[in-house]
mmCIF file of C-alpha atoms in Angstrom:
data_model
loop_
_atom_site.group_PDB
_atom_site.id
_atom_site.type_symbol
_atom_site.label_atom_id
_atom_site.label_comp_id
_atom_site.label_asym_id
_atom_site.label_seq_id
_atom_site.Cartn_x
_atom_site.Cartn_y
_atom_site.Cartn_z
ATOM 1 C CA UNK A 7 0.000 0.000 0.000
ATOM 2 C CA UNK A 8 1.376 3.372 -0.997
ATOM 3 C CA UNK A 9 1.976 5.995 1.655
ATOM 4 C CA UNK A 10 -0.664 8.711 1.584
ATOM 5 C CA UNK A 11 0.634 12.142 0.647
ATOM 6 C CA UNK A 12 -0.873 15.582 1.227
ATOM 7 C CA UNK A 13 0.215 18.434 -1.004
ATOM 8 C CA UNK A 14 0.512 21.400 1.316
ATOM 9 C CA UNK A 15 0.216 23.766 -1.638
ATOM 10 C CA UNK A 16 -3.080 22.263 -2.733
ATOM 11 C CA UNK A 17 -5.779 24.978 -3.130
ATOM 12 C CA UNK A 18 -8.361 22.576 -1.748
ATOM 13 C CA UNK A 19 -6.846 22.745 1.736
ATOM 14 C CA UNK A 20 -8.479 25.164 4.176
ATOM 15 C CA UNK A 21 -6.459 28.120 5.439
ATOM 16 C CA UNK A 22 -6.506 27.756 9.245
ATOM 17 C CA UNK A 23 -5.613 31.450 9.660
ATOM 18 C CA UNK A 24 -8.230 32.967 7.346
ATOM 19 C CA UNK A 25 -10.842 33.504 10.042
ATOM 20 C CA UNK A 26 -8.372 35.545 12.100
ATOM 21 C CA UNK A 27 -7.800 37.770 9.087
ATOM 22 C CA UNK A 28 -11.542 38.093 8.541
ATOM 23 C CA UNK A 29 -12.079 39.175 12.159
ATOM 24 C CA UNK A 30 -9.444 41.907 11.845
ATOM 25 C CA UNK A 31 -11.047 43.071 8.603
ATOM 26 C CA UNK A 32 -14.366 43.324 10.423
ATOM 27 C CA UNK A 33 -12.699 45.427 13.116
ATOM 28 C CA UNK A 34 -11.312 47.766 10.464
ATOM 29 C CA UNK A 35 -14.731 48.141 8.868
ATOM 30 C CA UNK A 36 -16.219 49.011 12.261
ATOM 31 C CA UNK A 37 -13.496 51.599 13.032
ATOM 32 C CA UNK A 38 -12.318 49.643 16.050
ATOM 33 C CA UNK A 39 -9.065 48.146 14.760
ATOM 34 C CA UNK A 40 -6.371 48.897 17.310
ATOM 35 C CA UNK A 41 -2.635 49.412 16.974
ATOM 36 C CA UNK A 42 -0.016 50.111 19.628
ATOM 37 C CA UNK A 43 0.655 53.896 19.664
ATOM 38 C CA UNK A 44 4.109 54.976 18.585
ATOM 39 C CA UNK A 45 6.121 57.302 20.766
ATOM 40 C CA UNK A 46 5.791 60.596 18.910
ATOM 41 C CA UNK A 47 5.452 62.768 21.972
ATOM 42 C CA UNK A 48 7.274 66.072 22.195
ATOM 43 C CA UNK A 49 7.609 68.738 24.831
ATOM 44 C CA UNK A 50 4.658 70.487 23.181
ATOM 45 C CA UNK A 51 2.326 67.527 23.508
ATOM 46 C CA UNK A 52 -0.365 67.499 26.188
ATOM 47 C CA UNK A 53 -0.861 63.891 27.285
ATOM 48 C CA UNK A 54 -4.434 63.016 28.223
ATOM 49 C CA UNK A 55 -4.051 59.285 27.634
ATOM 50 C CA UNK A 56 -1.942 58.031 30.519
ATOM 51 C CA UNK A 57 -2.831 57.321 34.135
ATOM 52 C CA UNK A 58 -0.031 59.526 35.482
ATOM 53 C CA UNK A 59 -2.578 61.371 37.605
ATOM 54 C CA UNK A 60 -0.097 63.129 39.914
ATOM 55 C CA UNK A 61 2.532 63.846 37.251
ATOM 56 C CA UNK A 62 5.076 61.698 39.089
ATOM 57 C CA UNK A 63 6.130 59.832 35.935
ATOM 58 C CA UNK A 64 7.125 63.195 34.451
ATOM 59 C CA UNK A 65 9.090 64.232 37.532
ATOM 60 C CA UNK A 66 12.716 63.894 36.441
ATOM 61 C CA UNK A 67 13.873 65.314 39.766
ATOM 62 C CA UNK A 68 12.379 62.389 41.687
ATOM 63 C CA UNK A 69 14.013 59.913 39.307
ATOM 64 C CA UNK A 70 17.353 61.651 39.753
ATOM 65 C CA UNK A 71 16.925 61.556 43.542
ATOM 66 C CA UNK A 72 16.320 57.824 43.336
ATOM 67 C CA UNK A 73 19.448 57.270 41.264
ATOM 68 C CA UNK A 74 21.543 59.494 43.528
ATOM 69 C CA UNK A 75 20.207 57.872 46.709
ATOM 70 C CA UNK A 76 22.414 54.846 46.274
ATOM 71 C CA UNK A 77 19.457 52.541 46.886
ATOM 72 C CA UNK A 78 19.898 49.287 45.050
ATOM 73 C CA UNK A 79 18.291 45.913 44.632
ATOM 74 C CA UNK A 80 18.136 43.134 42.112
ATOM 75 C CA UNK A 81 16.473 43.776 38.753
ATOM 76 C CA UNK A 82 14.850 40.350 38.892
ATOM 77 C CA UNK A 83 13.334 38.156 41.573
ATOM 78 C CA UNK A 84 13.970 35.107 39.364
ATOM 79 C CA UNK A 85 11.240 33.210 41.213
ATOM 80 C CA UNK A 86 7.791 33.523 42.712
ATOM 81 C CA UNK A 87 7.319 35.068 46.163
ATOM 82 C CA UNK A 88 6.936 31.564 47.607
ATOM 83 C CA UNK A 89 10.319 30.479 46.232
ATOM 84 C CA UNK A 90 12.461 33.612 46.075
ATOM 85 C CA UNK A 91 14.823 34.463 48.918
ATOM 86 C CA UNK A 92 14.909 38.128 47.777
ATOM 87 C CA UNK A 93 12.087 39.416 49.961
ATOM 88 C CA UNK A 94 13.456 42.481 51.790
ATOM 89 C CA UNK A 95 12.271 45.080 49.272
ATOM 90 C CA UNK A 96 8.821 43.506 48.974
ATOM 91 C CA UNK A 97 8.429 43.170 52.732
ATOM 92 C CA UNK A 98 9.465 46.802 53.309
ATOM 93 C CA UNK A 99 6.844 47.965 50.808
ATOM 94 C CA UNK A 100 4.164 45.777 52.382
ATOM 95 C CA UNK A 101 5.035 47.105 55.849
ATOM 96 C CA UNK A 102 4.772 50.725 54.649
ATOM 97 C CA UNK A 103 1.358 50.121 53.112
ATOM 98 C CA UNK A 104 0.229 48.199 56.191
ATOM 99 C CA UNK A 105 1.118 51.208 58.353
ATOM 100 C CA UNK A 106 -0.862 53.526 56.069
ATOM 101 C CA UNK A 107 -3.969 51.380 55.724
ATOM 102 C CA UNK A 108 -3.787 49.680 59.145
ATOM 103 C CA UNK A 109 -4.461 46.380 57.372
ATOM 104 C CA UNK A 110 -2.458 43.434 56.142
ATOM 105 C CA UNK A 111 -0.959 43.860 52.649
ATOM 106 C CA UNK A 112 -0.048 41.441 49.866
ATOM 107 C CA UNK A 113 1.695 42.479 46.647
ATOM 108 C CA UNK A 114 0.650 41.298 43.195
ATOM 109 C CA UNK A 115 2.334 41.796 39.826
ATOM 110 C CA UNK A 116 -0.470 43.958 38.407
ATOM 111 C CA UNK A 117 -4.049 44.967 39.046
ATOM 112 C CA UNK A 118 -5.096 42.378 36.486
ATOM 113 C CA UNK A 119 -3.172 39.657 38.333
ATOM 114 C CA UNK A 120 -4.711 40.758 41.624
ATOM 115 C CA UNK A 121 -8.325 40.778 40.472
ATOM 116 C CA UNK A 122 -8.129 37.532 38.526
ATOM 117 C CA UNK A 123 -6.242 35.712 41.275
ATOM 118 C CA UNK A 124 -8.290 36.994 44.201
ATOM 119 C CA UNK A 125 -11.651 36.269 42.561
ATOM 120 C CA UNK A 126 -10.474 32.801 41.565
ATOM 121 C CA UNK A 127 -9.396 32.095 45.139
ATOM 122 C CA UNK A 128 -12.634 33.406 46.649
ATOM 123 C CA UNK A 129 -14.793 31.195 44.444
ATOM 124 C CA UNK A 130 -15.540 28.314 46.792
ATOM 125 C CA UNK A 131 -18.872 26.505 47.307
ATOM 126 C CA UNK A 132 -21.500 28.652 48.976
ATOM 127 C CA UNK A 133 -20.303 31.850 47.257
ATOM 128 C CA UNK A 134 -22.125 34.206 44.915
ATOM 129 C CA UNK A 135 -20.596 37.370 43.470
ATOM 130 C CA UNK A 136 -22.856 40.408 43.101
ATOM 131 C CA UNK A 137 -21.135 42.757 40.693
ATOM 132 C CA UNK A 138 -21.736 46.313 39.589
ATOM 133 C CA UNK A 139 -22.546 46.223 35.884
ATOM 134 C CA UNK A 140 -19.507 48.344 34.963
ATOM 135 C CA UNK A 141 -16.712 46.524 36.808
ATOM 136 C CA UNK A 142 -13.368 46.233 35.045
ATOM 137 C CA UNK A 143 -12.543 43.525 32.511
ATOM 138 C CA UNK A 144 -9.992 41.992 34.904
ATOM 139 C CA UNK A 145 -12.782 41.237 37.371
ATOM 140 C CA UNK A 146 -15.041 39.866 34.648
ATOM 141 C CA UNK A 147 -12.188 37.662 33.433
ATOM 142 C CA UNK A 148 -11.621 36.448 36.994
ATOM 143 C CA UNK A 149 -15.274 35.476 37.279
ATOM 144 C CA UNK A 150 -15.158 33.690 33.940
ATOM 145 C CA UNK A 151 -11.938 31.794 34.626
ATOM 146 C CA UNK A 152 -13.254 30.739 38.026
ATOM 147 C CA UNK A 153 -16.611 29.702 36.493
ATOM 148 C CA UNK A 154 -18.123 31.646 39.351
ATOM 149 C CA UNK A 155 -21.789 32.067 40.142
ATOM 150 C CA UNK A 156 -22.449 35.783 39.769
ATOM 151 C CA UNK A 157 -25.161 38.353 39.144
ATOM 152 C CA UNK A 158 -24.833 41.926 37.926
ATOM 153 C CA UNK A 159 -26.706 44.877 39.423
ATOM 154 C CA UNK A 160 -27.477 48.249 37.847
ATOM 155 C CA UNK A 161 -24.520 50.578 37.976
ATOM 156 C CA UNK A 162 -24.240 52.399 41.324
ATOM 157 C CA UNK A 163 -27.857 51.467 42.112
ATOM 158 C CA UNK A 164 -28.056 50.424 45.767
ATOM 159 C CA UNK A 165 -31.714 49.380 45.455
ATOM 160 C CA UNK A 166 -30.801 47.014 42.621
ATOM 161 C CA UNK A 167 -28.045 45.488 44.735
ATOM 162 C CA UNK A 168 -30.251 45.129 47.801
ATOM 163 C CA UNK A 169 -32.815 43.219 45.757
ATOM 164 C CA UNK A 170 -30.112 40.675 44.941
ATOM 165 C CA UNK A 171 -28.897 40.559 48.539
ATOM 166 C CA UNK A 172 -32.425 39.746 49.702
ATOM 167 C CA UNK A 173 -32.686 36.940 47.161
ATOM 168 C CA UNK A 174 -29.401 35.482 48.350
ATOM 169 C CA UNK A 175 -29.745 35.707 52.134
ATOM 170 C CA UNK A 176 -29.375 31.945 52.313
ATOM 171 C CA UNK A 177 -25.961 32.010 50.629
ATOM 172 C CA UNK A 178 -22.969 31.566 52.888
ATOM 173 C CA UNK A 179 -21.152 34.445 51.175
ATOM 174 C CA UNK A 180 -22.305 37.323 48.959
ATOM 175 C CA UNK A 181 -19.218 39.090 47.627
ATOM 176 C CA UNK A 182 -20.022 42.614 46.412
ATOM 177 C CA UNK A 183 -17.594 43.730 43.681
ATOM 178 C CA UNK A 184 -17.170 47.400 42.745
ATOM 179 C CA UNK A 185 -14.626 49.981 41.633
ATOM 180 C CA UNK A 186 -14.312 53.149 43.670
ATOM 181 C CA UNK A 187 -13.687 55.308 40.580
ATOM 182 C CA UNK A 188 -14.874 53.771 37.320
ATOM 183 C CA UNK A 189 -12.250 53.900 34.620
ATOM 184 C CA UNK A 190 -14.455 54.791 31.654
ATOM 185 C CA UNK A 191 -17.083 57.109 33.170
ATOM 186 C CA UNK A 192 -15.093 58.614 36.036
ATOM 187 C CA UNK A 193 -17.985 58.306 38.473
ATOM 188 C CA UNK A 194 -17.697 57.082 42.052
ATOM 189 C CA UNK A 195 -19.196 54.089 43.843
ATOM 190 C CA UNK A 196 -21.427 54.810 46.879
ATOM 191 C CA UNK A 197 -18.979 53.230 49.315
ATOM 192 C CA UNK A 198 -20.626 54.612 52.462
ATOM 193 C CA UNK A 199 -23.965 53.131 51.453
ATOM 194 C CA UNK A 200 -22.312 49.826 50.587
ATOM 195 C CA UNK A 201 -20.663 49.719 54.007
ATOM 196 C CA UNK A 202 -24.049 50.414 55.634
ATOM 197 C CA UNK A 203 -25.515 47.392 53.857
ATOM 198 C CA UNK A 204 -23.080 45.147 55.735
ATOM 199 C CA UNK A 205 -24.992 45.853 58.950
ATOM 200 C CA UNK A 206 -28.133 44.293 57.475
ATOM 201 C CA UNK A 207 -26.501 41.467 55.553
ATOM 202 C CA UNK A 208 -23.949 39.604 57.693
ATOM 203 C CA UNK A 209 -23.090 37.257 54.785
ATOM 204 C CA UNK A 210 -21.784 40.208 52.741
ATOM 205 C CA UNK A 211 -18.098 40.632 51.830
ATOM 206 C CA UNK A 212 -17.133 43.979 50.259
ATOM 207 C CA UNK A 213 -14.496 43.987 47.496
ATOM 208 C CA UNK A 214 -13.383 47.396 46.160
ATOM 209 C CA UNK A 215 -10.920 48.102 43.343
ATOM 210 C CA UNK A 216 -9.318 51.519 43.987
ATOM 211 C CA UNK A 217 -6.976 51.417 40.970
ATOM 212 C CA UNK A 218 -7.937 54.889 39.722
ATOM 213 C CA UNK A 219 -8.271 56.462 43.180
ATOM 214 C CA UNK A 220 -4.993 55.535 44.914
ATOM 215 C CA UNK A 221 -2.766 58.594 44.969
ATOM 216 C CA UNK A 222 -5.443 61.130 44.063
ATOM 217 C CA UNK A 223 -8.212 60.843 46.693
ATOM 218 C CA UNK A 224 -8.016 61.098 50.454
ATOM 219 C CA UNK A 225 -5.768 63.198 52.682
ATOM 220 C CA UNK A 226 -2.828 60.819 52.223
ATOM 221 C CA UNK A 227 -3.829 59.643 48.756
ATOM 222 C CA UNK A 228 -5.061 56.230 49.901
ATOM 223 C CA UNK A 229 -8.237 56.463 47.823
ATOM 224 C CA UNK A 230 -11.956 57.118 48.061
ATOM 225 C CA UNK A 231 -12.199 54.755 51.041
ATOM 226 C CA UNK A 232 -9.838 57.006 52.995
ATOM 227 C CA UNK A 233 -11.721 60.107 51.848
ATOM 228 C CA UNK A 234 -14.984 58.648 53.184
ATOM 229 C CA UNK A 235 -13.434 57.107 56.300
ATOM 230 C CA UNK A 236 -14.473 53.535 55.476
ATOM 231 C CA UNK A 237 -11.177 51.677 54.960
ATOM 232 C CA UNK A 238 -11.735 49.583 58.093
ATOM 233 C CA UNK A 239 -15.053 48.266 56.750
ATOM 234 C CA UNK A 240 -13.832 47.145 53.330
ATOM 235 C CA UNK A 241 -12.871 43.480 53.420
ATOM 236 C CA UNK A 242 -10.778 43.454 50.242
ATOM 237 C CA UNK A 243 -9.319 46.638 48.753
ATOM 238 C CA UNK A 244 -7.146 46.471 45.643
ATOM 239 C CA UNK A 245 -4.796 49.278 44.595
ATOM 240 C CA UNK A 246 -2.233 49.625 41.834
ATOM 241 C CA UNK A 247 1.217 51.172 41.539
ATOM 242 C CA UNK A 248 1.150 51.618 37.761
ATOM 243 C CA UNK A 249 -1.162 54.624 37.608
ATOM 244 C CA UNK A 250 -0.824 57.629 39.937
ATOM 245 C CA UNK A 251 2.210 56.042 41.632
ATOM 246 C CA UNK A 252 4.237 55.859 38.404
ATOM 247 C CA UNK A 253 5.533 52.362 39.044
ATOM 248 C CA UNK A 254 4.355 48.815 38.423
ATOM 249 C CA UNK A 255 2.475 46.166 40.352
ATOM 250 C CA UNK A 256 -0.499 46.101 42.704
ATOM 251 C CA UNK A 257 -1.502 45.340 46.266
ATOM 252 C CA UNK A 258 -4.465 44.111 48.263
ATOM 253 C CA UNK A 259 -5.353 45.331 51.753
ATOM 254 C CA UNK A 260 -7.262 42.793 53.789
ATOM 255 C CA UNK A 261 -7.387 40.812 57.033
ATOM 256 C CA UNK A 262 -4.562 38.516 58.229
ATOM 257 C CA UNK A 263 -6.857 35.544 57.528
ATOM 258 C CA UNK A 264 -7.506 36.469 53.901
ATOM 259 C CA UNK A 265 -3.886 37.438 53.287
ATOM 260 C CA UNK A 266 -2.779 33.956 54.298
ATOM 261 C CA UNK A 267 -5.608 32.477 52.271
ATOM 262 C CA UNK A 268 -4.550 34.349 49.108
ATOM 263 C CA UNK A 269 -0.906 33.347 49.617
ATOM 264 C CA UNK A 270 -2.018 29.734 49.615
ATOM 265 C CA UNK A 271 -4.893 29.797 47.107
ATOM 266 C CA UNK A 272 -4.441 32.638 44.589
ATOM 267 C CA UNK A 273 -2.930 31.076 41.485
ATOM 268 C CA UNK A 274 -1.755 34.377 39.978
ATOM 269 C CA UNK A 275 0.251 35.000 43.156
ATOM 270 C CA UNK A 276 1.573 31.448 43.538
ATOM 271 C CA UNK A 277 2.662 30.883 39.948
ATOM 272 C CA UNK A 278 4.032 34.313 38.906
ATOM 273 C CA UNK A 279 7.623 35.435 39.181
ATOM 274 C CA UNK A 280 7.632 38.174 41.814
ATOM 275 C CA UNK A 281 8.034 41.848 40.988
ATOM 276 C CA UNK A 282 11.675 42.897 40.577
ATOM 277 C CA UNK A 283 12.977 44.006 43.986
ATOM 278 C CA UNK A 284 14.276 47.281 42.486
ATOM 279 C CA UNK A 285 10.712 48.025 41.450
ATOM 280 C CA UNK A 286 9.500 47.729 45.042
ATOM 281 C CA UNK A 287 12.338 49.992 46.243
ATOM 282 C CA UNK A 288 11.250 52.665 43.748
ATOM 283 C CA UNK A 289 7.573 52.250 44.658
ATOM 284 C CA UNK A 290 8.377 52.734 48.332
ATOM 285 C CA UNK A 291 10.160 56.020 47.554
ATOM 286 C CA UNK A 292 7.188 57.187 45.473
ATOM 287 C CA UNK A 293 4.714 56.350 48.258
ATOM 288 C CA UNK A 294 6.801 58.274 50.783
ATOM 289 C CA UNK A 295 6.483 61.298 48.493
ATOM 290 C CA UNK A 296 2.871 60.671 47.467
ATOM 291 C CA UNK A 297 1.368 60.823 50.969
ATOM 292 C CA UNK A 298 2.437 64.468 51.248
ATOM 293 C CA UNK A 299 1.269 65.581 47.787
ATOM 294 C CA UNK A 300 -1.861 67.368 49.050
ATOM 295 C CA UNK A 301 -1.169 70.440 46.916
ATOM 296 C CA UNK A 302 -1.106 68.308 43.776
ATOM 297 C CA UNK A 303 -4.290 66.481 44.779
ATOM 298 C CA UNK A 304 -6.082 69.769 45.401
ATOM 299 C CA UNK A 305 -4.908 71.153 42.058
ATOM 300 C CA UNK A 306 -6.060 68.026 40.250
ATOM 301 C CA UNK A 307 -9.437 68.319 41.945
ATOM 302 C CA UNK A 308 -9.759 71.958 40.849
ATOM 303 C CA UNK A 309 -8.831 71.474 37.190
ATOM 304 C CA UNK A 310 -10.981 68.337 36.996
ATOM 305 C CA UNK A 311 -14.006 70.315 38.164
ATOM 306 C CA UNK A 312 -13.326 72.999 35.552
ATOM 307 C CA UNK A 313 -12.833 70.409 32.810
ATOM 308 C CA UNK A 314 -16.078 68.600 33.676
ATOM 309 C CA UNK A 315 -17.907 71.921 33.610
ATOM 310 C CA UNK A 316 -16.364 72.722 30.229
ATOM 311 C CA UNK A 317 -17.380 69.393 28.706
ATOM 312 C CA UNK A 318 -20.939 69.924 29.940
ATOM 313 C CA UNK A 319 -20.993 73.379 28.344
ATOM 314 C CA UNK A 320 -19.739 71.989 25.035
ATOM 315 C CA UNK A 321 -22.163 69.060 24.858
ATOM 316 C CA UNK A 322 -25.119 70.617 26.613
ATOM 317 C CA UNK A 323 -25.434 67.412 28.622
ATOM 318 C CA UNK A 324 -24.447 66.506 32.194
ATOM 319 C CA UNK A 325 -21.331 64.378 32.541
ATOM 320 C CA UNK A 326 -21.244 61.223 34.620
ATOM 321 C CA UNK A 327 -17.763 62.045 35.872
ATOM 322 C CA UNK A 328 -17.035 62.941 39.485
ATOM 323 C CA UNK A 329 -13.283 62.668 39.165
ATOM 324 C CA UNK A 330 -10.174 63.332 37.071
ATOM 325 C CA UNK A 331 -11.382 60.843 34.437
ATOM 326 C CA UNK A 332 -13.753 62.698 32.118
ATOM 327 C CA UNK A 333 -15.412 61.049 29.101
ATOM 328 C CA UNK A 334 -16.682 62.911 26.047
ATOM 329 C CA UNK A 335 -19.379 60.631 24.678
ATOM 330 C CA UNK A 336 -19.419 60.682 20.868
ATOM 331 C CA UNK A 337 -21.626 57.638 20.214
ATOM 332 C CA UNK A 338 -19.901 56.754 16.949
ATOM 333 C CA UNK A 339 -16.565 54.985 16.510
ATOM 334 C CA UNK A 340 -15.592 56.742 13.271
ATOM 335 C CA UNK A 341 -16.286 60.192 14.697
ATOM 336 C CA UNK A 342 -14.372 59.380 17.875
ATOM 337 C CA UNK A 343 -11.337 58.403 15.775
ATOM 338 C CA UNK A 344 -11.636 61.599 13.695
ATOM 339 C CA UNK A 345 -11.820 63.820 16.762
ATOM 340 C CA UNK A 346 -8.797 62.106 18.277
ATOM 341 C CA UNK A 347 -6.786 62.723 15.095
ATOM 342 C CA UNK A 348 -7.856 66.361 14.921
ATOM 343 C CA UNK A 349 -6.856 66.957 18.530
ATOM 344 C CA UNK A 350 -3.498 65.297 17.847
ATOM 345 C CA UNK A 351 -2.863 67.966 15.188
ATOM 346 C CA UNK A 352 -3.196 70.482 18.016
ATOM 347 C CA UNK A 353 -0.634 68.528 20.103
ATOM 348 C CA UNK A 354 -3.328 67.070 22.346
ATOM 349 C CA UNK A 355 -2.865 63.330 22.861
ATOM 350 C CA UNK A 356 -6.235 61.661 23.433
ATOM 351 C CA UNK A 357 -7.422 58.275 22.278
ATOM 352 C CA UNK A 358 -10.828 56.981 21.157
ATOM 353 C CA UNK A 359 -12.448 54.320 23.319
ATOM 354 C CA UNK A 360 -14.574 51.821 21.396
ATOM 355 C CA UNK A 361 -16.142 48.454 21.958
ATOM 356 C CA UNK A 362 -15.518 46.021 23.526
ATOM 357 C CA UNK A 363 -14.146 48.444 26.132
ATOM 358 C CA UNK A 364 -17.438 50.361 26.078
ATOM 359 C CA UNK A 365 -20.857 49.316 24.722
ATOM 360 C CA UNK A 366 -21.871 50.229 21.142
ATOM 361 C CA UNK A 367 -23.355 53.700 21.025
ATOM 362 C CA UNK A 368 -21.190 54.981 23.880
ATOM 363 C CA UNK A 369 -17.937 55.404 21.936
ATOM 364 C CA UNK A 370 -15.961 58.247 23.407
ATOM 365 C CA UNK A 371 -12.779 60.139 24.006
ATOM 366 C CA UNK A 372 -11.609 59.451 27.538
ATOM 367 C CA UNK A 373 -9.602 62.301 29.019
ATOM 368 C CA UNK A 374 -7.273 61.399 31.900
ATOM 369 C CA UNK A 375 -6.238 64.561 33.689
ATOM 370 C CA UNK A 376 -3.004 65.034 35.567
ATOM 371 C CA UNK A 377 -1.890 67.375 38.326
ATOM 372 C CA UNK A 378 0.921 68.375 35.943
ATOM 373 C CA UNK A 379 -1.600 70.249 33.751
ATOM 374 C CA UNK A 380 -1.990 73.985 34.192
ATOM 375 C CA UNK A 381 -5.240 75.943 34.203
ATOM 376 C CA UNK A 382 -4.162 77.524 30.911
ATOM 377 C CA UNK A 383 -3.725 74.094 29.322
ATOM 378 C CA UNK A 384 -7.190 73.040 30.489
ATOM 379 C CA UNK A 385 -8.717 76.079 28.748
ATOM 380 C CA UNK A 386 -6.693 75.385 25.604
ATOM 381 C CA UNK A 387 -7.927 71.781 25.518
ATOM 382 C CA UNK A 388 -11.558 72.769 26.024
ATOM 383 C CA UNK A 389 -11.398 75.380 23.259
ATOM 384 C CA UNK A 390 -9.792 72.853 20.914
ATOM 385 C CA UNK A 391 -12.482 70.242 21.632
ATOM 386 C CA UNK A 392 -15.248 72.781 20.992
ATOM 387 C CA UNK A 393 -13.717 73.915 17.706
ATOM 388 C CA UNK A 394 -12.976 70.467 16.348
ATOM 389 C CA UNK A 395 -16.345 69.015 17.333
ATOM 390 C CA UNK A 396 -18.063 71.718 15.318
ATOM 391 C CA UNK A 397 -16.042 70.768 12.231
ATOM 392 C CA UNK A 398 -16.481 66.985 12.111
#
């Protein structure tokens, strides 16, 4: 019997990659094809795309101080936290955060790692997750990977949540999942009301992601929970270093019990190489500076209020934002792209946000403000937006 032979050049064979190409073509047709931005920034550019909310990443003086300080540590952990013997830098950072929050602290490699790993670990029998409809993709991915039982409640609607809590009184655990500042709309979760619910529902665990609030809210920059005086009542609080703190990585504040539980059960913690020790040394220096940056926080608050007012005047509609994240809802992907390009010609860096990040019909430009912006720059940006919107 002759050996069978397949001609790999035969036109009858299916192309296993064609569908991928078709999907990208569909994205292009829908004006939602993404590319990684190239670094074309200049001193003239006004950056409204990054999460450098306090301007620390632009502070060359602080970087020089770090270099001149003589502080040093390894550039790689070369192992996970459970295997590495290079722990001093990580432990010092955890101790500093523990002093600030008066809670136990555990580091993670990123906010994404933290949310996915924590949710996966929490998903044990008897648990249901009750999630605000607009929680971050990292939390949604954590729920999906864990195959968790979860329900979604109307965004920032306490009555909607309480309806679900009533229906699930018999559950051993109802884990409420929210962000303190929502990354696309810039509005704020009703944390005080959520804390009050815990008095009526003893099976409730409160999980708050403060990624976009750490550094910019509260007297010491610890977030909305500090601002409202409710840190002690939040069971799981996640913060990041890669936004206002101009570094990399994340942390969770929690009880000693849950810290030990996550060390033993969170797969993203167990199976990831730890953050480079030098990174934790830098983060610690930034935090020491950040807690005293009240002037910058007040300035950011002031220019954010003016910018929100300006956007409302331009659109004639109220904005959802209550923070330094201010969306300009366009409602059309092509127009959002055009406006972004027109603003770029005026040296204003802003990027269009399209689905799947936001639902169809809510395409937008998302403006991330920084304490490094001046009042004059805010007025320049608002005038540019008004002019360009009238021309597209």
